[in-house]
XYZ file of C-alpha atoms in Angstrom:
329
model
C 188.342 92.183 107.137
C 191.075 94.315 107.235
C 193.426 95.994 110.131
C 195.712 98.588 110.303
C 198.983 97.558 111.914
C 200.900 100.661 112.886
C 204.645 100.576 113.612
C 206.320 102.349 116.747
C 207.312 105.000 113.933
C 203.791 105.137 112.542
C 202.693 105.920 116.690
C 205.312 108.326 117.235
C 203.802 110.311 113.928
C 200.752 109.994 114.168
C 199.993 109.951 117.741
C 200.523 113.648 117.793
C 200.333 115.045 121.372
C 197.919 117.802 120.279
C 195.547 115.112 119.793
C 196.972 112.864 122.379
C 196.279 115.442 125.366
C 192.719 116.000 124.850
C 191.964 112.561 123.979
C 193.323 111.437 127.658
C 191.649 114.444 129.088
C 188.593 113.511 128.069
C 189.671 109.715 129.373
C 189.635 111.149 132.782
C 186.250 112.916 132.223
C 184.437 109.676 131.830
C 186.085 107.883 134.587
C 184.589 110.476 136.920
C 181.348 110.154 134.976
C 181.429 106.562 135.786
C 180.659 105.943 131.265
C 183.977 103.580 131.660
C 184.922 99.941 132.160
C 188.241 99.137 133.123
C 188.829 96.039 135.249
C 192.271 96.005 137.471
C 195.467 95.521 135.547
C 196.069 91.651 135.447
C 199.347 89.777 136.153
C 201.173 87.169 134.504
C 204.196 85.950 136.349
C 207.099 84.261 134.655
C 209.313 83.512 137.669
C 211.729 81.546 135.286
C 212.542 84.236 132.802
C 211.989 87.029 135.662
C 209.740 88.749 133.708
C 205.800 88.927 133.882
C 203.186 89.971 131.729
C 200.404 92.631 132.340
C 196.887 92.631 130.469
C 194.715 96.665 130.640
C 191.978 96.461 129.137
C 189.353 99.009 129.104
C 185.991 100.528 127.524
C 185.032 104.081 127.678
C 182.026 106.340 126.593
C 183.239 110.141 125.989
C 179.928 111.208 124.996
C 180.706 112.318 121.497
C 182.488 108.826 120.969
C 183.485 105.381 122.258
C 186.005 103.046 121.957
C 187.507 99.672 123.448
C 191.031 97.948 123.416
C 193.344 96.120 125.575
C 197.144 96.779 126.119
C 199.112 93.795 126.509
C 202.539 95.041 128.023
C 205.637 93.021 130.071
C 208.472 94.046 132.135
C 211.526 91.917 131.855
C 214.704 93.032 133.889
C 216.894 90.926 131.909
C 216.079 91.520 128.391
C 218.697 93.793 127.678
C 221.764 92.647 128.647
C 220.847 88.806 127.903
C 218.940 89.664 124.943
C 219.320 92.943 123.673
C 215.944 93.523 124.076
C 213.983 96.965 125.807
C 213.039 96.273 129.220
C 209.175 96.592 128.530
C 207.046 96.553 125.558
C 203.745 96.613 124.733
C 201.076 96.314 122.512
C 197.551 97.646 121.551
C 194.602 96.056 119.890
C 192.224 98.704 119.658
C 188.318 97.654 118.569
C 185.528 98.615 117.265
C 183.034 98.067 120.923
C 179.850 98.283 118.117
C 181.003 94.966 116.543
C 183.823 94.338 118.280
C 186.260 93.841 114.888
C 189.671 94.401 115.475
C 190.383 98.134 113.939
C 194.099 98.183 114.598
C 196.902 96.649 116.336
C 200.015 99.069 117.191
C 202.842 99.586 118.695
C 202.474 100.237 122.703
C 205.433 101.405 123.942
C 205.464 104.363 121.457
C 201.785 104.860 122.752
C 202.596 104.397 126.334
C 205.493 107.041 126.338
C 202.737 109.674 124.435
C 199.833 109.099 127.163
C 201.865 108.971 129.660
C 203.895 112.810 129.021
C 199.803 113.735 128.351
C 198.646 112.644 131.173
C 201.482 114.813 133.007
C 200.224 117.711 130.976
C 196.367 117.663 131.564
C 197.723 117.521 135.685
C 200.048 120.477 134.649
C 197.397 122.301 132.910
C 194.741 122.507 135.922
C 197.787 122.230 138.634
C 200.749 124.796 137.795
C 200.726 128.219 137.680
C 199.395 129.953 134.489
C 202.879 131.301 133.640
C 205.215 128.701 134.190
C 207.926 128.976 132.305
C 210.950 126.527 134.191
C 210.675 122.761 134.200
C 212.362 120.240 135.518
C 212.910 117.013 134.592
C 214.667 114.261 137.218
C 215.599 111.071 135.314
C 216.797 111.121 131.476
C 215.316 108.370 130.380
C 213.344 107.851 127.593
C 209.858 108.841 129.487
C 211.461 112.952 130.116
C 211.426 113.211 126.675
C 207.218 113.291 126.144
C 206.960 114.666 129.440
C 208.717 118.095 127.881
C 206.888 117.579 124.835
C 203.727 117.449 126.237
C 204.058 120.042 129.362
C 205.539 122.378 126.402
C 201.961 122.484 124.890
C 200.230 123.719 127.906
C 202.844 125.916 129.485
C 205.126 128.631 128.092
C 207.752 126.612 129.122
C 211.473 128.048 128.170
C 214.028 126.805 130.417
C 214.758 123.034 131.335
C 217.083 122.046 134.101
C 217.865 117.860 133.772
C 219.216 115.568 136.495
C 220.587 112.261 136.194
C 223.388 110.185 137.089
C 224.217 109.085 134.011
C 226.052 111.948 131.964
C 225.563 109.877 128.651
C 221.666 110.102 129.021
C 222.081 113.757 129.957
C 224.124 114.495 127.164
C 221.552 113.165 124.650
C 218.988 115.280 126.341
C 220.230 118.405 126.220
C 221.667 117.774 122.547
C 217.949 116.784 121.286
C 216.401 119.629 123.468
C 219.459 122.303 123.033
C 217.275 123.865 119.323
C 214.173 124.505 121.431
C 214.596 125.627 125.015
C 217.294 126.620 126.912
C 218.091 123.500 128.426
C 221.073 122.953 131.512
C 222.399 120.061 133.689
C 221.262 120.816 137.323
C 221.345 119.114 140.577
C 218.034 117.359 141.728
C 217.340 120.360 143.757
C 217.631 123.160 141.092
C 214.996 121.006 138.741
C 212.724 120.881 141.793
C 212.754 124.450 142.118
C 211.266 125.033 139.049
C 207.791 125.965 138.180
C 207.068 122.422 136.869
C 208.867 119.244 137.632
C 208.517 115.794 136.283
C 210.090 113.032 137.863
C 210.606 109.859 136.138
C 212.999 107.367 137.550
C 212.753 103.970 139.192
C 213.777 104.333 142.475
C 212.770 102.440 145.435
C 214.158 105.276 148.000
C 213.061 108.979 147.898
C 215.267 111.174 146.045
C 212.827 114.532 146.636
C 212.961 116.775 149.296
C 210.752 119.277 150.573
C 213.590 121.094 150.860
C 214.120 120.950 147.628
C 210.873 121.888 145.929
C 209.836 125.215 145.104
C 207.169 127.203 147.112
C 204.917 126.822 143.942
C 206.007 123.913 142.185
C 203.883 121.448 140.466
C 205.416 117.811 140.346
C 203.873 115.321 138.326
C 205.318 111.877 140.003
C 205.609 109.337 137.033
C 208.267 107.098 137.886
C 206.249 104.465 140.974
C 204.564 102.017 138.651
C 205.334 98.951 141.256
C 204.904 98.449 145.298
C 207.781 99.341 147.155
C 208.987 102.850 144.111
C 209.023 106.045 145.613
C 210.838 109.392 144.259
C 209.639 112.108 146.364
C 209.679 112.239 150.291
C 206.867 111.474 152.198
C 207.049 115.174 153.433
C 206.405 116.632 149.943
C 203.308 114.488 149.732
C 202.392 116.217 152.925
C 203.091 119.493 151.952
C 200.508 118.865 148.842
C 197.813 119.359 147.196
C 198.060 115.631 146.666
C 195.743 114.481 143.111
C 196.282 110.658 142.388
C 194.898 109.019 138.730
C 193.052 106.032 140.599
C 192.598 105.546 144.604
C 193.289 101.522 143.783
C 196.175 101.776 141.584
C 197.869 104.625 143.307
C 197.691 102.900 146.970
C 199.016 99.859 145.708
C 201.913 100.899 143.155
C 201.737 104.418 143.023
C 203.969 107.240 144.655
C 202.039 107.399 147.678
C 201.909 103.427 148.220
C 204.694 103.145 150.874
C 203.818 105.985 152.753
C 200.421 104.964 152.879
C 200.805 101.442 153.759
C 202.968 102.834 156.847
C 199.489 104.927 157.536
C 201.791 107.963 157.103
C 199.724 109.444 154.115
C 195.946 108.659 154.455
C 192.712 109.113 152.216
C 191.978 112.977 153.760
C 195.364 113.440 152.447
C 194.323 113.199 148.928
C 192.682 116.152 147.439
C 191.144 114.498 144.073
C 191.489 112.300 141.173
C 192.289 114.067 137.832
C 188.835 113.154 136.733
C 187.251 115.194 139.546
C 189.241 118.360 138.508
C 188.790 117.814 135.077
C 184.832 117.238 135.088
C 184.937 120.651 136.956
C 183.643 118.988 140.545
C 186.622 120.231 142.070
C 189.219 123.354 141.711
C 192.223 122.789 140.169
C 194.933 125.539 141.032
C 194.005 128.180 143.253
C 196.059 131.600 144.333
C 196.079 130.028 147.569
C 197.549 126.869 146.424
C 201.823 126.208 147.460
C 203.108 122.647 146.369
C 200.571 120.573 144.287
C 201.304 116.731 143.588
C 200.283 114.456 140.561
C 200.389 110.943 141.330
C 200.384 108.965 138.050
C 200.140 105.057 137.663
C 198.668 105.343 134.113
C 195.298 103.647 133.155
C 194.001 101.740 130.493
C 191.322 104.274 129.216
C 194.216 106.572 128.696
C 195.849 104.129 126.080
C 192.129 103.264 124.439
C 192.004 107.116 124.111
C 195.568 107.713 122.668
C 194.854 104.348 120.034
C 192.202 106.184 119.067
C 192.910 109.319 117.904
C 195.949 107.688 116.634
C 194.041 105.084 114.274
C 192.035 108.279 112.727
C 195.270 110.431 111.932
C 196.683 107.275 110.401
C 193.796 106.073 108.201
C 193.167 109.740 107.152
C 197.049 110.223 106.195
C 196.644 106.228 104.708
C 199.370 105.232 106.800
C 200.533 102.070 108.631
C 199.900 98.730 106.578
C 196.964 96.886 106.372
C 196.123 93.087 106.517
C 193.650 90.042 106.503
C 193.040 88.921 110.328
C 189.618 87.812 110.212
C 187.762 86.040 107.406
C 183.904 87.257 107.433
C 182.880 85.167 104.281
């Protein structure tokens, strides 16, 4: 049985944001409807290597289609210095839920970047002001690029303000986007005063204060992915209309995990899970809303939904490399 192998270049080409955004939105809606099986992310701790493996399996039924898969991802902070390898790498196995045959093995790192950007775009589409034209980016690492690509699909972004402590990263970011947007370096406060703000940093001490944030800014808090991380001061979360992707994940490892653990943020502060808004059970932005926040930790169903559209686009283009994995004779 032939399996389609998709490299990082293949995924970057065929995980088209115009396809991935609606796929991720459908995944959020399916999660709200309860037509999803998504066991908790499991960890294999590797203390001797200062790293870990994480497995993220899921099945989802979107109504018109269903899909299944698992992402196997690592976090090894010593990789860049000791082995000249990325800190985070991922592999996605996309399977046919009817037969369990693996349809594709694809680069999960590029896929994660696309689906993470798409999640921010879904939240922005529902929670940002309709005419949002300015975008602030705090953290100019690799994740910031798909934030721009995705959010520009759902709002008429013309101006970008980027803030990062690393001048070289800022320069690369500006060079990359200068042909498409009016993009400039600015302070965190300047970035946070934009119509939309995406924070994509690994910080453990909050760097965005309530005074920094614009009166009607929508914030995509994307950086916190582990216990102890927090990018926004608790006052921002307290003042905002707060939306999350998943209660268990966000309270344990998302933007709200630290203040939630301290009792500073409690369940009544949480307005909705994004699936409730996508499914129409709760309203998105209303005329009375000021600051809005989306706390994103990343769900396995996002990977499965993104893998599906990537596999279909690559198959239609006769891309990738096919190989025999299972003998069905």
